[in-house]
Short mmCIF file of C-alpha atoms in Angstrom, two decimals:
data_model
loop_
_atom_site.label_atom_id
_atom_site.label_comp_id
_atom_site.label_asym_id
_atom_site.label_seq_id
_atom_site.Cartn_x
_atom_site.Cartn_y
_atom_site.Cartn_z
CA MET A 1 -0.14 -0.01 0.31
CA MET A 2 1.08 3.74 -1.08
CA SER A 3 1.58 6.33 1.60
CA PRO A 4 -0.88 9.03 1.28
CA ARG A 5 1.42 12.30 -0.32
CA LYS A 6 0.52 16.42 -0.39
CA SER A 7 -3.27 16.78 -0.94
CA ALA A 8 -4.03 19.24 -3.38
CA GLY A 9 -4.34 22.70 -1.29
CA LYS A 10 -0.66 21.69 -0.11
CA GLU A 11 1.11 22.30 -3.52
CA LEU A 12 5.11 22.04 -3.35
CA SER A 13 6.41 24.91 -4.32
CA ARG A 14 9.89 25.24 -5.58
CA GLU A 15 10.15 26.91 -2.35
CA MET A 16 10.04 23.37 -0.29
CA VAL A 17 11.76 21.73 -2.57
CA LEU A 18 14.94 23.95 -2.33
CA THR A 19 14.65 24.72 1.59
CA GLU A 20 14.23 20.72 1.76
CA ALA A 21 16.75 19.62 -0.30
CA ARG A 22 19.34 22.13 1.50
CA ASN A 23 18.89 20.83 4.59
CA LEU A 24 19.18 17.44 3.19
CA PHE A 25 22.27 18.33 1.20
CA ALA A 26 23.80 20.54 4.52
CA THR A 27 22.68 17.48 6.75
CA LEU A 28 24.15 14.16 4.70
CA GLY A 29 26.14 15.65 1.97
CA TYR A 30 24.97 16.09 -1.94
CA SER A 31 26.14 12.30 -2.93
CA ASN A 32 24.14 10.92 0.21
CA VAL A 33 20.84 12.23 -1.40
CA SER A 34 18.41 10.72 -3.61
CA MET A 35 16.16 11.96 -5.68
CA ARG A 36 13.36 9.82 -4.34
CA GLN A 37 15.15 10.69 -1.07
CA LEU A 38 13.84 14.30 -1.25
CA ALA A 39 9.98 13.07 -2.60
CA LYS A 40 10.12 11.13 0.65
CA SER A 41 11.14 14.13 3.43
CA LEU A 42 8.51 16.44 1.34
CA ASP A 43 6.34 13.56 1.53
CA CYS A 44 5.40 14.42 -2.23
CA SER A 45 5.98 11.76 -5.61
CA HIS A 46 9.82 12.08 -7.34
CA GLY A 47 7.95 13.39 -10.21
CA ALA A 48 6.24 17.03 -8.47
CA ILE A 49 9.95 17.58 -8.01
CA TYR A 50 10.73 17.22 -12.34
CA TYR A 51 7.71 20.07 -12.13
CA HIS A 52 10.20 22.58 -11.04
CA PHE A 53 14.09 21.21 -11.41
CA LYS A 54 15.01 18.53 -13.88
CA ASN A 55 17.41 17.11 -11.47
CA LYS A 56 19.09 17.02 -8.28
CA ALA A 57 22.46 19.06 -9.98
CA GLU A 58 19.93 21.75 -10.66
CA ILE A 59 18.53 22.17 -7.00
CA TYR A 60 22.47 22.26 -5.73
CA TYR A 61 23.22 24.71 -8.44
CA SER A 62 20.31 27.01 -7.63
CA LEU A 63 21.29 26.61 -3.81
CA VAL A 64 24.75 27.91 -4.23
CA LYS A 65 23.98 30.37 -6.59
CA THR A 66 21.30 31.91 -4.65
CA ASP A 67 23.51 32.12 -1.10
CA PHE A 68 26.75 33.43 -3.09
CA SER A 69 24.18 36.02 -3.89
CA VAL A 70 22.89 37.08 -1.22
CA LEU A 71 26.71 36.37 0.55
CA ASN A 72 28.08 38.96 -2.69
CA HIS A 73 25.60 41.18 -1.53
CA LEU A 74 26.36 41.51 2.01
CA ILE A 75 30.44 42.17 0.85
CA ASP A 76 29.04 44.82 -1.94
CA ASP A 77 27.64 46.92 0.90
CA ILE A 78 31.13 46.74 3.12
CA ILE A 79 32.90 47.81 -0.67
CA MET A 80 30.77 50.14 -0.49
CA SER A 81 30.14 51.70 2.69
CA GLU A 82 33.88 51.91 3.26
CA ASN A 83 36.47 54.05 2.69
CA ASP A 84 39.37 52.35 4.96
CA PRO A 85 41.10 49.28 2.94
CA SER A 86 42.07 47.69 6.68
CA GLN A 87 38.21 47.82 8.04
CA LYS A 88 36.81 46.88 4.62
CA ILE A 89 39.17 44.46 5.04
CA GLU A 90 38.29 43.26 8.57
CA LYS A 91 34.60 43.58 8.05
CA ILE A 92 34.42 41.73 4.77
CA LEU A 93 35.96 38.79 7.24
CA LEU A 94 33.96 39.55 10.02
CA CYS A 95 31.33 38.99 7.26
CA PHE A 96 32.17 35.26 6.39
CA ILE A 97 32.45 34.58 9.78
CA GLU A 98 29.31 35.87 10.45
CA PHE A 99 27.50 34.42 7.66
CA GLY A 100 29.10 31.07 8.18
CA LEU A 101 27.66 31.29 12.01
CA THR A 102 24.52 32.70 11.33
CA GLN A 103 23.59 30.63 7.96
CA GLN A 104 25.31 27.08 8.65
CA ASN A 105 23.64 25.21 5.72
CA HIS A 106 23.67 27.57 3.05
CA TYR A 107 27.62 28.09 4.35
CA SER A 108 28.04 24.41 4.44
CA ILE A 109 26.64 23.94 0.87
CA MET A 110 28.48 26.62 -0.41
CA PHE A 111 31.89 25.51 0.22
CA TYR A 112 31.03 22.31 0.32
CA PRO A 113 34.30 19.98 -1.63
CA ARG A 114 34.35 20.82 -5.16
CA LYS A 115 33.23 17.84 -7.59
CA LYS A 116 34.49 17.96 -11.30
CA LYS A 117 30.77 17.60 -12.17
CA PHE A 118 30.21 20.83 -10.27
CA SER A 119 33.24 23.03 -11.31
CA SER A 120 31.66 24.91 -14.09
CA CYS A 121 28.89 25.76 -11.74
CA PHE A 122 31.20 27.26 -9.06
CA ASN A 123 33.30 28.96 -11.62
CA SER A 124 30.40 31.45 -13.44
CA ILE A 125 29.26 32.05 -9.89
CA LEU A 126 32.50 32.74 -8.12
CA ILE A 127 34.65 34.39 -11.10
CA LYS A 128 32.25 38.20 -11.21
CA PRO A 129 33.77 41.43 -11.64
CA MET A 130 34.67 43.33 -8.99
CA LYS A 131 32.57 46.74 -8.16
CA SER A 132 35.06 49.88 -8.45
#
C-alpha cells in the first residue's frame, strides 16, 4: 500500500523543494541524497520535484547560486560603504564568519568540496567582476 501524499491544497513549491534539499544536502552531503529521498522527505512523489527541477544538480546549482548572491550582496555593501582599506578587509572577514555562523546550512553547501562536475557551476558563480 502506498503512503498518502500531499493533498492538492498543499501544492509543492519550488521554495519547498529548495528548503528541504538544503537541509538534506547540509546534513547528509550532496552525493548521499537522492531525488526519491528528497521526495519522501517532502511527502510527495519524486515526479513532482521534476516539475520544478530537471535533476538534483540543478537543485544544488540553484541553492549555491542563491547563497553566493546573498553573500556577494553583503560584501558589496561593505565595499561600497567603507573607505578605509584595513577596515574594509576586517569587515569582509567578519562578514564571512558571521555568515558561516548564522547560515550554517547555506555555508556548508556553498563550500562543499568541489566535484569535477560542479566546477563550471562554481566558476560561473564565483568569477564575477568586482565593483570599483
